[in-house]
mmCIF file with all atom_site columns, C-alpha atoms in Angstrom:
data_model
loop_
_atom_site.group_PDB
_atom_site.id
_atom_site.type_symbol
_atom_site.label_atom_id
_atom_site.label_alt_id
_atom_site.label_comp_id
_atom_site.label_asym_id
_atom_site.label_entity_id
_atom_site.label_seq_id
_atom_site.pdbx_PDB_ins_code
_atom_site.Cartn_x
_atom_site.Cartn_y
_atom_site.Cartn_z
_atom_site.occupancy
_atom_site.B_iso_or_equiv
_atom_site.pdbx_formal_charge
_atom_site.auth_seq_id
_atom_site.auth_comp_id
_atom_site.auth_asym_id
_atom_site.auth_atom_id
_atom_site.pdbx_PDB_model_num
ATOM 1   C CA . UNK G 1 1   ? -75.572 -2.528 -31.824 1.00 0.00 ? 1   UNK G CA 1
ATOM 2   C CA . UNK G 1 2   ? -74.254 -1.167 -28.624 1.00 0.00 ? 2   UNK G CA 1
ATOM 3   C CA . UNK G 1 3   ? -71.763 1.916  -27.695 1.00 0.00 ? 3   UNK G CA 1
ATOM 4   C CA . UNK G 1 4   ? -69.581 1.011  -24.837 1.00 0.00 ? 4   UNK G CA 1
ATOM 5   C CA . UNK G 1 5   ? -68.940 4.043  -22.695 1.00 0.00 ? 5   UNK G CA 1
ATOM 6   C CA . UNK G 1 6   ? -65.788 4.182  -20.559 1.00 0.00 ? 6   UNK G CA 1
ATOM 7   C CA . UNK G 1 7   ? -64.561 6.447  -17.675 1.00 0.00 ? 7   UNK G CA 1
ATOM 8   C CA . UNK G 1 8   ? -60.755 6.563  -17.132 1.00 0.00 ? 8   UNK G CA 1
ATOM 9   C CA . UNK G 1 9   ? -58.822 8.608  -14.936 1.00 0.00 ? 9   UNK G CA 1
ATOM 10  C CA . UNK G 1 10  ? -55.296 8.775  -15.163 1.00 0.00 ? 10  UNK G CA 1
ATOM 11  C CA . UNK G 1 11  ? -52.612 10.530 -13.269 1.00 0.00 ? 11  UNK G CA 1
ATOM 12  C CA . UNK G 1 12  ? -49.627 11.159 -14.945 1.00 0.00 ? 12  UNK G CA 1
ATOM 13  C CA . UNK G 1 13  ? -46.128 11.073 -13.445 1.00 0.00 ? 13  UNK G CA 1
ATOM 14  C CA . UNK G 1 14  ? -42.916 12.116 -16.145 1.00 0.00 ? 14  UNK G CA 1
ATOM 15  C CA . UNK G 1 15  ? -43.790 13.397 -19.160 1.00 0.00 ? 15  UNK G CA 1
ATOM 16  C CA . UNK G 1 16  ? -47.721 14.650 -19.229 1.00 0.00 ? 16  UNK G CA 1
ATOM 17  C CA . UNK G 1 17  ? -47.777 15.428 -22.858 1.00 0.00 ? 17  UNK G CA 1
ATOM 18  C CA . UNK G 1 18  ? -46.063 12.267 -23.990 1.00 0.00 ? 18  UNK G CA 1
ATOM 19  C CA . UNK G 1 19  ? -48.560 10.351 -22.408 1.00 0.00 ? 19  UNK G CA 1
ATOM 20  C CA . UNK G 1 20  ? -51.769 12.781 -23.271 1.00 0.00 ? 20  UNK G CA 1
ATOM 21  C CA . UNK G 1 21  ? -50.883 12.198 -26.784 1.00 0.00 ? 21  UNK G CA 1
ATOM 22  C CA . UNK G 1 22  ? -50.354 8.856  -26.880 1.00 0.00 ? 22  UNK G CA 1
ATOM 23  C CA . UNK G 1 23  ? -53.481 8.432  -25.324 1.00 0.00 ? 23  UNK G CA 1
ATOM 24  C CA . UNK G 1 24  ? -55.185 10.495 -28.136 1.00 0.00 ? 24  UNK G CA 1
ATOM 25  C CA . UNK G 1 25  ? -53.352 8.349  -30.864 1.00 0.00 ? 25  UNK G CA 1
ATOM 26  C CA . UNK G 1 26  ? -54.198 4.755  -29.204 1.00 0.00 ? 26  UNK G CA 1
ATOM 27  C CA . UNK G 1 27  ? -57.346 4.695  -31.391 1.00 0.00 ? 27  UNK G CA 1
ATOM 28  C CA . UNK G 1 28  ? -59.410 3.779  -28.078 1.00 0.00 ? 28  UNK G CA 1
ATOM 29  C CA . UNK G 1 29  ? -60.662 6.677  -27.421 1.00 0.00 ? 29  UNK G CA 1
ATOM 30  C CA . UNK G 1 30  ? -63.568 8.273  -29.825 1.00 0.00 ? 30  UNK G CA 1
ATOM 31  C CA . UNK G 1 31  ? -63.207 11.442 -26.870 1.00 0.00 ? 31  UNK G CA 1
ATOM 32  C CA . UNK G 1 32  ? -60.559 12.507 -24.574 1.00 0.00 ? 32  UNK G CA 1
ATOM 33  C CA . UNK G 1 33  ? -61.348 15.397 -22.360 1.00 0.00 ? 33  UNK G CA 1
ATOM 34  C CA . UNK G 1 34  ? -58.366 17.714 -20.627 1.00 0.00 ? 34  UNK G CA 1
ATOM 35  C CA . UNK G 1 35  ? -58.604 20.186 -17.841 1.00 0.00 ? 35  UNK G CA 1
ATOM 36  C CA . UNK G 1 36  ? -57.031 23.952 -18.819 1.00 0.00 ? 36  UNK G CA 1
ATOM 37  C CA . UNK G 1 37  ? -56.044 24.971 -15.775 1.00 0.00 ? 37  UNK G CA 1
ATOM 38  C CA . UNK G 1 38  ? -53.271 26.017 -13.294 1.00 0.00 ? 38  UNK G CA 1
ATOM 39  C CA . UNK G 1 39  ? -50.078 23.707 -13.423 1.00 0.00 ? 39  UNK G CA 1
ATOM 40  C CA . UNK G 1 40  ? -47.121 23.442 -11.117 1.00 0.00 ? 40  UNK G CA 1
ATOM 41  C CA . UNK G 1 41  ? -44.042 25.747 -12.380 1.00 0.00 ? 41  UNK G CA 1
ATOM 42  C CA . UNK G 1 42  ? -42.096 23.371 -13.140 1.00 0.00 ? 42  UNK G CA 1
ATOM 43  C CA . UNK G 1 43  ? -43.970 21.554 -15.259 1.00 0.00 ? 43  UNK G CA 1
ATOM 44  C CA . UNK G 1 44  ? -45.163 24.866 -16.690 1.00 0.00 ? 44  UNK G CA 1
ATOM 45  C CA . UNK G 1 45  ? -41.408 25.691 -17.998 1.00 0.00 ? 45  UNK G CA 1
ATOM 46  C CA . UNK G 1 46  ? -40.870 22.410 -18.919 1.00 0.00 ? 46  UNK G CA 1
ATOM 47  C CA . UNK G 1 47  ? -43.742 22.786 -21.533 1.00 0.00 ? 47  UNK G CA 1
ATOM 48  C CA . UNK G 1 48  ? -42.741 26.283 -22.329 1.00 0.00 ? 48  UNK G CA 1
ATOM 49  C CA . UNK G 1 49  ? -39.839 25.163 -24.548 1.00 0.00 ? 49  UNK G CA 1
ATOM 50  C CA . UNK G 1 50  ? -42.515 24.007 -26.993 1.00 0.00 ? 50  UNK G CA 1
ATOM 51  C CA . UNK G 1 51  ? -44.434 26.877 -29.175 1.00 0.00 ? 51  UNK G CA 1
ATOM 52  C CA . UNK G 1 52  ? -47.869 26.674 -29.288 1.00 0.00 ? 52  UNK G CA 1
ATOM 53  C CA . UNK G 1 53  ? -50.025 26.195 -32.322 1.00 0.00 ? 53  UNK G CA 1
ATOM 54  C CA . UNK G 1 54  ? -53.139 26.417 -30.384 1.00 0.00 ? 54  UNK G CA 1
ATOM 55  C CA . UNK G 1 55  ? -52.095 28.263 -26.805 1.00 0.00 ? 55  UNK G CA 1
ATOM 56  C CA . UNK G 1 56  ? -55.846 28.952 -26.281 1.00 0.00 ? 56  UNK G CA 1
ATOM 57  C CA . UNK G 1 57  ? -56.571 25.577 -25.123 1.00 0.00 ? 57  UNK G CA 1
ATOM 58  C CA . UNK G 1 58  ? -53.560 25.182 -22.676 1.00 0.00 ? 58  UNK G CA 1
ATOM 59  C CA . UNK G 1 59  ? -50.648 23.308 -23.106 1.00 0.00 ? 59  UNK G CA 1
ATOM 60  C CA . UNK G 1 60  ? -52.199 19.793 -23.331 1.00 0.00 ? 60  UNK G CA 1
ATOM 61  C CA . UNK G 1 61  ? -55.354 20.621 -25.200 1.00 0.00 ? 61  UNK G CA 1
ATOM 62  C CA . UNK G 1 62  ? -52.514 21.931 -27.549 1.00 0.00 ? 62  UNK G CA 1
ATOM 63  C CA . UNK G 1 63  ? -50.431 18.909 -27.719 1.00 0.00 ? 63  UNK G CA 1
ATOM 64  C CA . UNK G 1 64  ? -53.736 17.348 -28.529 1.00 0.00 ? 64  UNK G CA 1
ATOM 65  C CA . UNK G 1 65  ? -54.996 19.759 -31.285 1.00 0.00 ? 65  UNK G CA 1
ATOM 66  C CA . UNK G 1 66  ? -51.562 20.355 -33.086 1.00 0.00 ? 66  UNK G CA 1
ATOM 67  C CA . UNK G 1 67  ? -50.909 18.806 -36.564 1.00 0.00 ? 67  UNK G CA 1
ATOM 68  C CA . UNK G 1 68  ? -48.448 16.275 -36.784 1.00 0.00 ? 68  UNK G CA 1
ATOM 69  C CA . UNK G 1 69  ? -49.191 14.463 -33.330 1.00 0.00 ? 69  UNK G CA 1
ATOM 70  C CA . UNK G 1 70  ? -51.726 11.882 -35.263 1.00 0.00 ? 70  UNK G CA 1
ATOM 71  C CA . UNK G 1 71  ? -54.346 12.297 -32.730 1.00 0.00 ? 71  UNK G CA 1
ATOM 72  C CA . UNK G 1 72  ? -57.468 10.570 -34.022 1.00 0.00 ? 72  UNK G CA 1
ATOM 73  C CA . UNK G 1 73  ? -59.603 11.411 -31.220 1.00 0.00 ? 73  UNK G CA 1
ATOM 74  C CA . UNK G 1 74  ? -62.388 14.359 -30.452 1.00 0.00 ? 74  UNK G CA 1
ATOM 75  C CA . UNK G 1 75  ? -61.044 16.857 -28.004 1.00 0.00 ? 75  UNK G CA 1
ATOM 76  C CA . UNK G 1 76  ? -62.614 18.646 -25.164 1.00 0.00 ? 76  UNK G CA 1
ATOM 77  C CA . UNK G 1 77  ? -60.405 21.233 -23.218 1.00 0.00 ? 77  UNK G CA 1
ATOM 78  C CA . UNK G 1 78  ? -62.445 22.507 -20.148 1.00 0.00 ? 78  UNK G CA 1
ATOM 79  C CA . UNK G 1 79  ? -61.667 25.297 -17.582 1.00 0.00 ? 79  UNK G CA 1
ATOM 80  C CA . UNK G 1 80  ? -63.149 25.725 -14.460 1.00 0.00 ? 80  UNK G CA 1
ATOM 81  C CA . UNK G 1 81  ? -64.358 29.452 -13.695 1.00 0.00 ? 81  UNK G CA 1
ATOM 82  C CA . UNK G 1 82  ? -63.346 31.134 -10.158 1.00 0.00 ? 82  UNK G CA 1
ATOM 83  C CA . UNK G 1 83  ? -65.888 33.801 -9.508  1.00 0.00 ? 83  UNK G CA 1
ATOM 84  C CA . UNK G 1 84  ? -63.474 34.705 -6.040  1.00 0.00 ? 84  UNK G CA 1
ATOM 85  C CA . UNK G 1 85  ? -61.296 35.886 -9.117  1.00 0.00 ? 85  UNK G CA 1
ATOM 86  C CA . UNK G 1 86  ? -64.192 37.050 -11.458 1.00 0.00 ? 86  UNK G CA 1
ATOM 87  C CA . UNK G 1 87  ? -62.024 40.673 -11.612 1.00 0.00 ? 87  UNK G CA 1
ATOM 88  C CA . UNK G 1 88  ? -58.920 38.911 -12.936 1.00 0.00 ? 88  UNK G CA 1
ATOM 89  C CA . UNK G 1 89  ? -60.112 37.466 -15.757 1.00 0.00 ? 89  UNK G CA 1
ATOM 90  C CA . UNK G 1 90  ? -57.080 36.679 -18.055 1.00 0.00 ? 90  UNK G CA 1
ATOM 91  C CA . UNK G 1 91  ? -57.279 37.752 -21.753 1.00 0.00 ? 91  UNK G CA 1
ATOM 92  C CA . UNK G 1 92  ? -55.280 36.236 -24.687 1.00 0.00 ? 92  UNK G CA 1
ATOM 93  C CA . UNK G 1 93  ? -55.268 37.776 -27.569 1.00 0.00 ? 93  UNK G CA 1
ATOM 94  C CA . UNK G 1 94  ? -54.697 35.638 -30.792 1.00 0.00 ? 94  UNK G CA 1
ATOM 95  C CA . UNK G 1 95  ? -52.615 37.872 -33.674 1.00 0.00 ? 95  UNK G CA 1
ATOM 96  C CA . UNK G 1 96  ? -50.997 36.205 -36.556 1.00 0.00 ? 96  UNK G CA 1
ATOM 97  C CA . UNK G 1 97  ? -51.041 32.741 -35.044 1.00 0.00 ? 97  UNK G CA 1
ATOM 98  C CA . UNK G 1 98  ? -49.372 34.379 -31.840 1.00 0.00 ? 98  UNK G CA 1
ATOM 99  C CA . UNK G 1 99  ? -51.263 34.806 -28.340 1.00 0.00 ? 99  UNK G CA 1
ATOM 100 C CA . UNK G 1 100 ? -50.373 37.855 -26.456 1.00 0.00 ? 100 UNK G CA 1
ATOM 101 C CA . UNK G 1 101 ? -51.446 37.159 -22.997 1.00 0.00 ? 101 UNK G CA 1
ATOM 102 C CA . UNK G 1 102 ? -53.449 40.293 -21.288 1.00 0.00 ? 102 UNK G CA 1
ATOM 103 C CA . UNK G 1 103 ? -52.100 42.942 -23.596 1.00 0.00 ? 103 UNK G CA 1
ATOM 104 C CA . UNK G 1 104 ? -52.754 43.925 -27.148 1.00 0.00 ? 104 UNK G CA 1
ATOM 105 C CA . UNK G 1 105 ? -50.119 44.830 -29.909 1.00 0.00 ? 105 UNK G CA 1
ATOM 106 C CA . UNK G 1 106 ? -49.223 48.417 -29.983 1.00 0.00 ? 106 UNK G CA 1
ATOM 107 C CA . UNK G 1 107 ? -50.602 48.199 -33.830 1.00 0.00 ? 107 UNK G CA 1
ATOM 108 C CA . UNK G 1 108 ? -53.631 46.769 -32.894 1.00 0.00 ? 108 UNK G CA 1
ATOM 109 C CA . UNK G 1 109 ? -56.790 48.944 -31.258 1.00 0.00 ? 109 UNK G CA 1
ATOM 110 C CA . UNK G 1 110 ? -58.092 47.835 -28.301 1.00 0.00 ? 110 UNK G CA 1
ATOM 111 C CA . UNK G 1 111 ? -62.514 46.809 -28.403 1.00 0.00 ? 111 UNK G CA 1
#
């Protein structure tokens, strides 16, 4: 029996996470793989209204991950790494559910 094995590319204009996870809960897809990366502003406030359940894939590997979205597929969340910016690497800390981006919790000692 063969595996069919399909490329797609999409670019999305409106709504990114609408369509991400309606991609992810077509049922055509046994893998979708995201980029984690940097993200126009506007686009990054527009997905800031939404808290994240998993902010340490981005905001669309989140969409993606989060329970209740009825995504049936495998994810893959991928960053590219800048070594021109090796010295400012960003750090998220994950407390409680909560990330604190690039500083820890006053009650919390630091590794």
């Amino acid at each position: 029996m063969g595996s069919l094995v399909r490329f797609e590319e999409r670019v999305v204009v409106g709504n990114v996470i609408n369509e991400v996870v309606a991609i992810g809960k077509s049922r055509e897809y046994g893998l979708v793989v995201v980029g984690k990366g940097r993200m126009p502003s506007a686009m990054v406030a527009q997905l800031a209204v939404h808290p994240a359940e998993h902010p340490e894939l981005g905001p669309i590997g989140d969409a993606l991950a989060s329970s209740g979205h009825g995504v049936t597929s495998s994810v893959l969340v991928v960053q590219q790494h800048d070594m021109s910016n090796a010295d400012e690497v960003p750090v998220s800390v994950i407390v409680d559910g909560h990330a604190h981006d690039g500083e820890f919790p006053k009650d919390m000692v630091e590794p």
